[in-house]
CSV table of C-alpha atoms and ligand atoms in Angstrom, one decimal:
chain,number,residue,atom,x,y,z
A,1306,MET,CA,-8.8,-40.7,20.9
A,1307,SER,CA,-8.6,-39.5,24.5
A,1308,ALA,CA,-11.6,-38.9,26.7
A,1309,SER,CA,-9.4,-37.7,29.6
A,1310,ALA,CA,-9.3,-34.1,30.8
A,1311,LEU,CA,-7.8,-31.5,28.5
A,1312,LEU,CA,-6.3,-28.1,29.2
A,1313,ILE,CA,-5.9,-25.9,26.2
A,1314,ARG,CA,-3.3,-23.4,27.3
A,1315,GLY,CA,-2.6,-19.8,26.2
A,1316,GLY,CA,-4.7,-19.4,23.1
A,1317,ARG,CA,-6.8,-16.5,21.9
A,1318,VAL,CA,-10.3,-17.7,23.0
A,1319,ILE,CA,-13.0,-16.4,20.7
A,1320,ASP,CA,-16.7,-17.0,21.4
A,1321,PRO,CA,-18.7,-14.7,19.2
A,1322,ALA,CA,-22.0,-15.7,20.9
A,1323,SER,CA,-20.9,-14.1,24.1
A,1324,GLY,CA,-18.5,-11.6,22.7
A,1325,LEU,CA,-15.5,-13.2,24.5
A,1326,ASP,CA,-12.2,-12.5,22.8
A,1327,ARG,CA,-9.2,-12.8,25.2
A,1328,LEU,CA,-6.1,-14.8,25.9
A,1329,ALA,CA,-7.1,-17.6,28.2
A,1330,ASP,CA,-7.0,-21.3,29.0
A,1331,VAL,CA,-9.9,-23.7,28.4
A,1332,ALA,CA,-10.3,-26.6,30.8
A,1333,ILE,CA,-12.3,-29.6,29.6
A,1334,ASP,CA,-13.4,-32.6,31.5
A,1335,ASP,CA,-16.0,-35.3,30.9
A,1336,GLY,CA,-17.1,-33.8,27.7
A,1337,VAL,CA,-17.9,-30.4,29.2
A,1338,VAL,CA,-16.1,-27.1,29.3
A,1339,ARG,CA,-15.2,-26.7,33.0
A,1340,GLU,CA,-13.7,-23.3,33.0
A,1341,ILE,CA,-12.4,-20.5,30.7
A,1342,GLY,CA,-9.9,-18.1,32.2
A,1343,PRO,CA,-6.2,-17.2,32.5
A,1344,GLY,CA,-3.7,-19.3,34.4
A,1345,LEU,CA,-5.9,-22.4,35.0
A,1346,THR,CA,-4.2,-25.4,36.6
A,1347,ALA,CA,-4.3,-28.7,34.8
A,1348,LEU,CA,-6.2,-31.5,36.6
A,1349,PRO,CA,-4.1,-34.5,37.4
A,1350,ALA,CA,-3.7,-36.6,34.2
A,1351,SER,CA,-4.9,-33.8,32.0
A,1352,ARG,CA,-3.5,-33.6,28.5
A,1353,VAL,CA,-2.1,-30.1,28.0
A,1354,ILE,CA,-2.4,-28.6,24.6
A,1355,ASP,CA,-0.2,-25.6,23.9
A,1356,ALA,CA,-2.3,-23.1,21.9
A,1357,GLN,CA,0.0,-20.1,22.0
A,1358,GLY,CA,-0.5,-18.1,18.8
A,1359,CYS,CA,-3.7,-20.0,18.0
A,1360,LEU,CA,-7.4,-19.2,18.0
A,1361,VAL,CA,-9.5,-21.3,20.3
A,1362,THR,CA,-13.0,-21.3,19.1
A,1363,PRO,CA,-16.4,-23.1,19.4
A,1364,GLY,CA,-16.4,-26.2,17.3
A,1365,LEU,CA,-17.1,-25.3,13.7
A,1366,ILE,CA,-20.5,-26.1,12.2
A,1367,ASP,CA,-21.0,-26.8,8.5
A,1368,PRO,CA,-24.7,-26.5,7.6
A,1369,HIS,CA,-24.2,-27.9,4.1
A,1370,VAL,CA,-22.4,-31.2,3.5
A,1371,HIS,CA,-23.1,-34.2,1.3
A,1372,LEU,CA,-22.1,-37.4,3.0
A,1373,ARG,CA,-23.4,-39.8,0.3
A,1374,GLU,CA,-24.4,-42.5,2.6
A,1375,PRO,CA,-26.6,-44.4,1.9
A,1376,GLY,CA,-26.3,-45.1,-1.8
A,1377,ASN,CA,-23.0,-43.7,-3.0
A,1378,GLU,CA,-20.4,-45.0,-0.5
A,1379,ARG,CA,-17.8,-45.0,-3.2
A,1380,ALA,CA,-17.7,-41.2,-3.0
A,1381,GLU,CA,-18.1,-40.8,0.7
A,1382,THR,CA,-19.5,-42.4,3.9
A,1383,ILE,CA,-20.5,-41.0,7.2
A,1384,ALA,CA,-17.2,-42.3,8.5
A,1385,THR,CA,-15.0,-40.8,5.8
A,1386,GLY,CA,-17.0,-37.6,5.6
A,1387,THR,CA,-16.8,-36.9,9.3
A,1388,ALA,CA,-13.0,-37.7,9.1
A,1389,ALA,CA,-12.8,-34.9,6.5
A,1390,ALA,CA,-14.9,-32.7,8.8
A,1391,VAL,CA,-12.7,-33.1,11.9
A,1392,ALA,CA,-9.6,-32.7,9.7
A,1393,GLY,CA,-11.0,-29.3,8.8
A,1394,GLY,CA,-12.0,-28.3,12.3
A,1395,PHE,CA,-15.7,-29.1,12.1
A,1396,THR,CA,-17.4,-30.7,15.1
A,1397,THR,CA,-20.9,-30.7,13.6
A,1398,VAL,CA,-22.0,-31.2,10.0
A,1399,CYS,CA,-25.5,-31.1,8.6
A,1400,CYS,CA,-26.0,-33.5,5.8
A,1401,MET,CA,-28.1,-33.0,2.8
A,1402,PRO,CA,-30.9,-35.4,1.8
A,1403,ASN,CA,-29.9,-36.3,-1.7
A,1404,THR,CA,-28.8,-39.8,-0.9
A,1405,GLN,CA,-30.2,-43.0,-2.3
A,1406,PRO,CA,-32.8,-43.4,-1.0
A,1407,ALA,CA,-33.4,-39.8,-0.1
A,1408,LEU,CA,-33.6,-38.7,3.6
A,1409,ASP,CA,-37.4,-38.2,3.3
A,1410,ASN,CA,-38.8,-40.0,6.3
A,1411,ASP,CA,-38.2,-40.5,10.0
A,1412,THR,CA,-36.7,-44.0,9.4
A,1413,MET,CA,-33.9,-42.4,7.3
A,1414,VAL,CA,-33.3,-39.8,10.1
A,1415,HIS,CA,-32.8,-42.7,12.5
A,1416,PHE,CA,-30.5,-44.4,10.0
A,1417,VAL,CA,-28.2,-41.3,9.7
A,1418,LEU,CA,-28.2,-40.6,13.4
A,1419,SER,CA,-27.4,-44.2,14.3
A,1420,ARG,CA,-24.7,-44.6,11.6
A,1421,ALA,CA,-23.2,-41.3,12.8
A,1422,GLU,CA,-23.2,-42.6,16.4
A,1423,LYS,CA,-21.4,-45.8,15.4
A,1424,THR,CA,-19.0,-44.6,12.7
A,1425,GLY,CA,-18.9,-40.8,12.8
A,1426,LEU,CA,-16.0,-38.7,14.3
A,1427,CYS,CA,-18.2,-35.6,14.8
A,1428,ARG,CA,-21.8,-34.7,15.3
A,1429,VAL,CA,-24.1,-35.3,12.3
A,1430,PHE,CA,-27.6,-33.9,11.9
A,1431,PRO,CA,-29.7,-34.5,8.8
A,1432,VAL,CA,-31.3,-31.8,6.7
A,1433,CYS,CA,-34.3,-33.7,5.3
A,1434,ALA,CA,-36.2,-33.6,2.0
A,1435,VAL,CA,-39.1,-31.2,1.4
A,1436,SER,CA,-40.8,-33.6,-1.0
A,1437,LYS,CA,-41.1,-37.3,-1.1
A,1438,ALA,CA,-38.0,-38.8,-2.9
A,1439,ARG,CA,-37.1,-35.2,-3.7
A,1440,HIS,CA,-39.4,-35.5,-6.7
A,1441,GLY,CA,-41.0,-32.1,-6.1
A,1442,VAL,CA,-44.5,-33.5,-6.2
A,1443,GLU,CA,-45.7,-34.5,-2.8
A,1444,LEU,CA,-44.7,-33.0,0.6
A,1445,ALA,CA,-42.7,-35.3,2.9
A,1446,GLU,CA,-43.7,-35.8,6.5
A,1447,MET,CA,-42.0,-32.7,8.1
A,1448,GLN,CA,-43.3,-33.1,11.6
A,1449,LEU,CA,-42.3,-36.8,11.9
A,1450,MET,CA,-38.8,-36.0,10.6
A,1451,ALA,CA,-38.4,-32.9,12.8
A,1452,ARG,CA,-39.4,-35.0,15.8
A,1453,ALA,CA,-36.9,-37.7,14.8
A,1454,GLY,CA,-34.1,-35.1,14.5
A,1455,ALA,CA,-34.1,-33.3,11.2
A,1456,VAL,CA,-32.6,-29.9,11.7
A,1457,GLY,CA,-33.9,-28.3,8.5
A,1458,PHE,CA,-35.5,-29.1,5.2
A,1459,SER,CA,-34.2,-28.9,1.6
A,1460,ASP,CA,-34.5,-30.8,-1.7
A,1461,ASP,CA,-30.9,-29.8,-2.2
A,1462,GLY,CA,-29.4,-31.0,-5.5
A,1463,ASP,CA,-32.8,-29.9,-6.8
A,1464,CYS,CA,-34.9,-26.8,-6.3
A,1465,VAL,CA,-38.4,-27.0,-5.0
A,1466,ALA,CA,-39.7,-25.9,-8.4
A,1467,SER,CA,-43.4,-25.8,-8.0
A,1468,ALA,CA,-44.7,-22.6,-6.4
A,1469,GLY,CA,-47.7,-24.4,-5.1
A,1470,LEU,CA,-45.7,-27.0,-3.4
A,1471,MET,CA,-43.3,-24.4,-2.1
A,1472,ARG,CA,-46.1,-22.4,-0.5
A,1473,ARG,CA,-47.3,-25.5,1.3
A,1474,ALA,CA,-43.8,-26.5,2.3
A,1475,LEU,CA,-43.1,-23.1,3.8
A,1476,ALA,CA,-46.3,-23.4,5.9
A,1477,ALA,CA,-45.5,-27.0,7.0
A,1478,ILE,CA,-41.9,-26.2,7.8
A,1479,LYS,CA,-42.8,-23.1,9.8
A,1480,ALA,CA,-45.0,-25.4,12.0
A,1481,THR,CA,-41.8,-27.4,12.8
A,1482,GLY,CA,-39.8,-24.4,13.9
A,1483,LYS,CA,-37.0,-25.3,11.4
A,1484,ALA,CA,-35.7,-23.5,8.4
A,1485,MET,CA,-36.5,-24.1,4.7
A,1486,MET,CA,-33.2,-24.2,2.9
A,1487,GLN,CA,-33.5,-23.7,-0.9
A,1488,HIS,CA,-31.3,-24.8,-3.7
A,1489,CYS,CA,-32.2,-21.9,-5.9
A,1490,GLN,CA,-32.3,-23.1,-9.5
A,1491,GLU,CA,-35.1,-22.3,-12.0
A,1492,ALA,CA,-34.6,-25.6,-13.9
A,1493,SER,CA,-36.4,-24.4,-17.1
A,1494,MET,CA,-33.4,-22.0,-17.6
A,1495,THR,CA,-30.6,-24.4,-16.9
A,1496,GLY,CA,-31.3,-27.3,-19.3
A,1497,GLY,CA,-27.9,-28.4,-20.7
A,1498,ALA,CA,-26.1,-25.7,-18.7
A,1499,VAL,CA,-22.7,-26.6,-17.4
A,1500,MET,CA,-21.2,-23.2,-16.5
A,1501,HIS,CA,-22.1,-19.5,-15.9
A,1502,ALA,CA,-23.8,-17.9,-18.9
A,1503,GLY,CA,-21.5,-15.2,-20.0
A,1504,VAL,CA,-18.7,-14.2,-22.4
A,1505,VAL,CA,-16.6,-17.3,-21.5
A,1506,SER,CA,-19.5,-19.8,-22.0
A,1507,THR,CA,-20.2,-18.2,-25.4
A,1508,ARG,CA,-16.6,-18.4,-26.4
A,1509,LEU,CA,-16.3,-22.0,-25.3
A,1510,ASP,CA,-19.7,-22.9,-26.7
A,1511,LEU,CA,-20.7,-24.5,-23.5
A,1512,GLY,CA,-24.3,-24.4,-22.1
A,1513,GLY,CA,-24.8,-21.3,-20.0
A,1514,TRP,CA,-26.5,-21.0,-16.6
A,1515,PRO,CA,-27.8,-17.5,-16.2
A,1516,ARG,CA,-27.8,-15.6,-12.9
A,1517,GLU,CA,-31.5,-15.2,-13.2
A,1518,ALA,CA,-32.0,-18.9,-12.7
A,1519,GLU,CA,-31.0,-18.3,-9.1
A,1520,GLU,CA,-32.4,-14.8,-8.6
A,1521,LEU,CA,-35.9,-15.7,-9.8
A,1522,ILE,CA,-36.3,-18.5,-7.3
A,1523,ILE,CA,-35.2,-16.3,-4.4
A,1524,GLU,CA,-37.6,-13.5,-5.5
A,1525,ARG,CA,-40.4,-15.9,-5.8
A,1526,ASP,CA,-39.8,-17.6,-2.5
A,1527,VAL,CA,-39.4,-14.3,-0.6
A,1528,ARG,CA,-42.8,-13.3,-2.1
A,1529,LEU,CA,-44.5,-16.6,-1.2
A,1530,ASN,CA,-43.1,-16.4,2.3
A,1531,ARG,CA,-44.3,-12.9,3.0
A,1532,GLY,CA,-47.6,-14.0,4.5
A,1533,ILE,CA,-46.1,-17.2,6.0
A,1534,GLY,CA,-42.9,-16.1,7.8
A,1535,CYS,CA,-41.0,-19.4,7.7
A,1536,ALA,CA,-37.3,-19.2,8.3
A,1537,TYR,CA,-36.0,-19.2,4.7
A,1538,HIS,CA,-32.3,-19.9,3.8
A,1539,VAL,CA,-30.6,-19.4,0.5
A,1540,GLN,CA,-28.0,-22.2,0.0
A,1541,HIS,CA,-24.7,-21.6,-1.9
A,1542,MET,CA,-25.5,-18.1,-3.2
A,1543,SER,CA,-23.6,-17.3,-6.4
A,1544,SER,CA,-25.0,-14.2,-8.0
A,1545,ALA,CA,-24.6,-10.5,-7.3
A,1546,GLY,CA,-28.4,-10.0,-7.9
A,1547,SER,CA,-29.2,-12.6,-5.3
A,1548,VAL,CA,-27.3,-10.6,-2.7
A,1549,GLU,CA,-29.4,-7.6,-3.5
A,1550,ILE,CA,-32.7,-9.5,-3.2
A,1551,VAL,CA,-31.7,-11.0,0.2
A,1552,ARG,CA,-30.5,-7.6,1.4
A,1553,ARG,CA,-33.8,-6.0,0.6
A,1554,ALA,CA,-35.8,-8.8,2.2
A,1555,ARG,CA,-33.8,-8.6,5.4
A,1556,ALA,CA,-34.2,-4.9,5.5
A,1557,GLU,CA,-38.0,-5.5,5.3
A,1558,GLY,CA,-37.7,-7.8,8.3
A,1559,GLN,CA,-38.2,-11.0,6.4
A,1560,PRO,CA,-36.7,-14.1,8.1
A,1561,VAL,CA,-34.3,-14.7,5.3
A,1562,THR,CA,-30.6,-15.9,5.6
A,1563,ALA,CA,-28.0,-16.8,3.0
A,1564,GLU,CA,-24.8,-18.8,2.8
A,1565,VAL,CA,-21.8,-18.6,0.6
A,1566,THR,CA,-19.2,-21.3,-0.2
A,1567,PRO,CA,-15.4,-20.9,-0.5
A,1568,HIS,CA,-15.3,-21.5,-4.2
A,1569,HIS,CA,-17.9,-18.9,-5.0
A,1570,LEU,CA,-15.7,-16.4,-3.2
A,1571,LEU,CA,-12.4,-17.3,-4.8
A,1572,LEU,CA,-13.0,-18.6,-8.4
A,1573,THR,CA,-14.6,-17.3,-11.5
A,1574,ASP,CA,-15.8,-18.9,-14.8
A,1575,GLN,CA,-12.5,-18.0,-16.4
A,1576,GLU,CA,-10.8,-20.9,-14.5
A,1577,ILE,CA,-12.6,-23.3,-16.8
A,1578,GLU,CA,-11.0,-21.9,-19.9
A,1579,ARG,CA,-7.6,-21.3,-18.2
A,1580,SER,CA,-7.4,-24.9,-16.9
A,1581,GLY,CA,-8.4,-26.4,-20.2
A,1582,PHE,CA,-11.9,-27.6,-19.0
A,1583,ASP,CA,-10.8,-29.0,-15.7
A,1584,THR,CA,-14.0,-30.6,-14.4
A,1585,HIS,CA,-13.0,-29.6,-10.8
A,1586,PHE,CA,-14.2,-26.1,-11.8
A,1587,LYS,CA,-17.7,-27.4,-12.6
A,1588,MET,CA,-20.1,-26.4,-9.8
A,1589,ASN,CA,-23.8,-26.1,-9.1
A,1590,PRO,CA,-24.5,-23.2,-9.0
A,1591,PRO,CA,-21.6,-22.3,-11.4
A,1592,LEU,CA,-18.6,-20.2,-10.8
A,1593,ARG,CA,-19.5,-16.7,-11.9
A,1594,GLU,CA,-17.6,-13.4,-12.5
A,1595,ALA,CA,-15.4,-11.0,-10.5
A,1596,GLY,CA,-18.4,-8.7,-10.0
A,1597,ASP,CA,-20.3,-11.4,-8.4
A,1598,ILE,CA,-17.4,-12.2,-6.0
A,1599,ALA,CA,-17.2,-8.5,-5.1
A,1600,ALA,CA,-21.0,-8.4,-4.4
A,1601,LEU,CA,-20.8,-11.6,-2.3
A,1602,LYS,CA,-18.0,-10.2,-0.3
A,1603,LYS,CA,-19.9,-6.9,0.2
A,1604,GLY,CA,-22.9,-9.1,1.3
A,1605,VAL,CA,-20.6,-10.8,3.9
A,1606,ALA,CA,-19.2,-7.5,5.1
A,1607,ASP,CA,-22.6,-5.8,5.6
A,1608,GLY,CA,-24.3,-8.8,7.2
A,1609,THR,CA,-26.6,-9.8,4.3
A,1610,ILE,CA,-24.8,-13.1,4.1
A,1611,THR,CA,-24.4,-14.5,7.6
A,1612,VAL,CA,-23.6,-18.2,7.1
A,1613,LEU,CA,-20.6,-20.0,5.6
A,1614,GLY,CA,-21.1,-23.5,4.2
A,1615,THR,CA,-18.8,-25.7,2.2
A,1616,ASP,CA,-21.3,-27.6,0.1
A,1617,HIS,CA,-18.8,-30.5,0.5
A,1618,ALA,CA,-19.6,-32.6,-2.5
A,1619,PRO,CA,-17.5,-35.7,-2.9
A,1620,HIS,CA,-17.5,-37.5,-6.2
A,1621,ALA,CA,-15.7,-40.7,-7.2
A,1622,PRO,CA,-13.0,-40.1,-9.8
A,1623,GLU,CA,-14.8,-41.8,-12.7
A,1624,THR,CA,-17.5,-39.1,-12.5
A,1625,LYS,CA,-15.0,-36.3,-12.8
A,1626,GLN,CA,-12.5,-37.8,-15.2
A,1627,VAL,CA,-14.9,-37.4,-18.1
A,1628,PRO,CA,-15.6,-34.6,-20.6
A,1629,PHE,CA,-16.7,-31.3,-19.0
A,1630,ASP,CA,-20.2,-31.6,-20.4
A,1631,THR,CA,-20.9,-34.9,-18.6
A,1632,ALA,CA,-18.9,-34.5,-15.4
A,1633,SER,CA,-20.6,-34.3,-11.9
A,1634,PHE,CA,-21.0,-30.9,-10.3
A,1635,GLY,CA,-19.2,-30.0,-7.1
A,1636,ILE,CA,-16.1,-30.2,-5.0
A,1637,VAL,CA,-15.0,-31.4,-1.6
A,1638,GLY,CA,-14.6,-28.6,0.9
A,1639,LEU,CA,-14.4,-29.6,4.6
A,1640,GLU,CA,-10.6,-30.0,5.0
A,1641,THR,CA,-9.8,-26.7,3.2
A,1642,ALA,CA,-12.6,-24.4,4.4
A,1643,VAL,CA,-10.9,-22.5,7.1
A,1644,ALA,CA,-7.8,-21.6,5.0
A,1645,LEU,CA,-9.9,-20.7,2.0
A,1646,TYR,CA,-12.3,-18.5,4.0
A,1647,ALA,CA,-9.4,-16.8,5.6
A,1648,LEU,CA,-7.9,-16.2,2.2
A,1649,ALA,CA,-11.2,-14.8,0.7
A,1650,LEU,CA,-12.5,-12.9,3.7
A,1651,VAL,CA,-9.8,-12.2,6.3
A,1652,GLU,CA,-6.7,-11.6,4.2
A,1653,ASP,CA,-8.8,-9.5,1.9
A,1654,GLY,CA,-10.0,-7.4,4.8
A,1655,VAL,CA,-13.7,-8.2,4.3
A,1656,ILE,CA,-14.2,-9.3,7.9
A,1657,ASP,CA,-12.0,-10.2,10.9
A,1658,TRP,CA,-11.4,-13.5,12.5
A,1659,PRO,CA,-14.1,-13.2,15.2
A,1660,ARG,CA,-16.8,-12.5,12.5
A,1661,LEU,CA,-15.4,-15.4,10.4
A,1662,ILE,CA,-15.7,-17.7,13.4
A,1663,ALA,CA,-19.2,-16.4,14.1
A,1664,MET,CA,-20.3,-17.3,10.5
A,1665,MET,CA,-18.9,-20.8,11.1
A,1666,THR,CA,-20.3,-21.3,14.6
A,1667,ILE,CA,-23.2,-19.4,16.1
A,1668,GLU,CA,-24.8,-18.4,12.8
A,1669,PRO,CA,-25.1,-21.9,11.4
A,1670,SER,CA,-26.1,-23.0,15.0
A,1671,ARG,CA,-29.0,-20.6,14.9
A,1672,LEU,CA,-29.9,-21.6,11.3
A,1673,CYS,CA,-30.0,-25.3,12.2
A,1674,ARG,CA,-31.6,-24.7,15.7
A,1675,LEU,CA,-28.6,-26.2,17.5
A,1676,GLU,CA,-28.4,-23.4,20.1
A,1677,ALA,CA,-30.5,-25.2,22.7
A,1678,MET,CA,-27.8,-28.0,22.6
A,1679,GLY,CA,-25.1,-25.4,23.3
A,1680,LEU,CA,-23.5,-25.9,19.9
A,1681,GLY,CA,-21.8,-23.1,18.1
A,1682,MET,CA,-20.7,-21.4,21.4
A,1683,LEU,CA,-18.0,-21.9,23.9
A,1684,ARG,CA,-18.8,-21.4,27.6
A,1685,ALA,CA,-18.3,-23.0,31.0
A,1686,GLY,CA,-20.8,-25.8,31.4
A,1687,GLY,CA,-21.4,-26.2,27.7
A,1688,PRO,CA,-20.4,-29.1,25.5
A,1689,ALA,CA,-16.7,-29.3,24.9
A,1690,ASP,CA,-16.7,-28.9,21.1
A,1691,VAL,CA,-13.6,-26.8,20.4
A,1692,THR,CA,-11.5,-26.0,17.3
A,1693,ILE,CA,-7.9,-24.8,17.5
A,1694,ILE,CA,-6.7,-22.8,14.6
A,1695,ASP,CA,-3.2,-21.5,13.9
A,1696,PRO,CA,-4.0,-18.4,11.8
A,1697,SER,CA,-0.4,-18.0,10.6
A,1698,GLU,CA,0.6,-21.5,9.6
A,1699,ARG,CA,1.3,-21.8,5.9
A,1700,TRP,CA,0.6,-25.0,4.1
A,1701,THR,CA,0.0,-26.4,0.7
A,1702,ILE,CA,-3.2,-28.2,-0.1
A,1703,ARG,CA,-2.2,-31.7,-1.2
A,1704,PRO,CA,-4.2,-34.9,-1.7
A,1705,ALA,CA,-2.6,-36.3,1.4
A,1706,ASN,CA,-4.2,-33.5,3.5
A,1707,LEU,CA,-7.7,-34.7,2.4
A,1708,ALA,CA,-9.1,-37.1,4.9
A,1709,GLY,CA,-12.3,-37.9,3.1
A,1710,GLN,CA,-12.9,-40.6,0.5
A,1711,SER,CA,-12.8,-38.3,-2.5
A,1712,ARG,CA,-10.2,-35.8,-3.7
A,1713,ASN,CA,-12.2,-33.7,-6.1
A,1714,THR,CA,-11.0,-30.1,-5.5
A,1715,PRO,CA,-9.4,-27.5,-7.8
A,1716,PHE,CA,-7.4,-26.2,-4.8
A,1717,ILE,CA,-4.8,-28.9,-4.9
A,1718,GLY,CA,-1.4,-27.3,-5.0
A,1719,ARG,CA,-2.7,-24.0,-3.6
A,1720,GLU,CA,-0.5,-22.4,-0.9
A,1721,VAL,CA,-2.7,-21.2,1.9
A,1722,LYS,CA,-2.4,-19.6,5.4
A,1723,GLY,CA,-4.4,-20.7,8.4
A,1724,ARG,CA,-4.7,-24.2,9.6
A,1725,VAL,CA,-6.8,-26.2,12.0
A,1726,VAL,CA,-4.4,-27.9,14.4
A,1727,GLY,CA,-6.8,-29.5,16.8
A,1728,THR,CA,-10.5,-30.6,16.9
A,1729,ILE,CA,-12.2,-31.6,20.0
A,1730,VAL,CA,-15.7,-33.2,19.9
A,1731,ALA,CA,-17.6,-33.7,23.2
A,1732,GLY,CA,-14.3,-33.4,25.1
A,1733,LYS,CA,-12.4,-35.9,22.9
A,1734,LEU,CA,-9.4,-34.8,20.9
A,1735,VAL,CA,-10.4,-36.4,17.6
A,1736,MET,CA,-7.8,-34.6,15.4
A,1737,SER,CA,-4.4,-33.1,16.4
A,1738,ARG,CA,-1.6,-31.8,14.3
A,1739,ARG,CA,0.5,-30.8,17.3
B,3124,ZN,ZN1,-27.3,-27.4,-3.9
């Protein structure tokens, strides 16, 4: 909205990358952070933003978002998805390749980048397909896509099922310097599965999705990768056993990272029964049990899980307002992420705000190789991507708070604490609640 100079005054400035955590002002001009320090004077014509009581952080980065363009613009577009992003404090989102057609070649990379340039409110970087058309048969052209701007590779929505293809993918992706991001699902175990395999699925007589379907793929991939050493990232981890596998791999020095979503930290399979089969509780991977949540939190606390991602998955109403069996998987997450992570991780004493911010800024920046662009950090001379969070503001999640095209979230009506009040992308205040 405004490209003029900004002065963010009096906030608690947190930059996990440099360890900065102090009360200070942040002066921004011409898209760049000019100075961080106490008592700065506003440039003439500067807009002054009062950030007292707020956290002033590097712009948040979501490494796992579905923007649905091209192919399913009824659910979301780059324009509406980035509106959701900045409403939630994200200045960078990495979009998954399961569009129609898939993001599996350099032309598609150019398409996403140019649409984002024209219609986006924040930075958008594509995570591109591992296999052509995401069919899991033939490797896509990693080098071409990496050169065009792909920031990572995944067949997300589907797992790279073939071990042979996976081995070649790890070698090819390693040569690009990017990360392989796996949607871990052994599909031979999840046919007809619509929820976690456990007591509840048995009682409800719904197809069960066992934890092992996730764990086996991680085990396999870590083993395949041992002699290759590609950066390997577990997307949307849901199972206690998975945490243990990643913990062990990291202890061995394997280049393995993992991410967790808000819903897998806050909801269990019991919600499906309690809500009378509300399809907003249908996720891939599925919501599991309290023991899994405890293990995921422990994984966050001890640094096994280092990245937070929303897996923002917009769906048009007609694909959710159907019987549970046939409904789409997934929920939107960009607008509600900060409050829900604060609820799951900070209020519960798992981690503090600076670590939460690290897991939403510098950690995903490292994963997606965005450090060289200065993203995920806040420092003088760097790009002015800044998020302002009021950690004590209470609010209720309502459809009107959701800026994206789709409203599919089970958190409607939930009272939460912690709200993004300002989002600045490249020096422009693109969202302000003050
Ligand atoms: Zn996925």
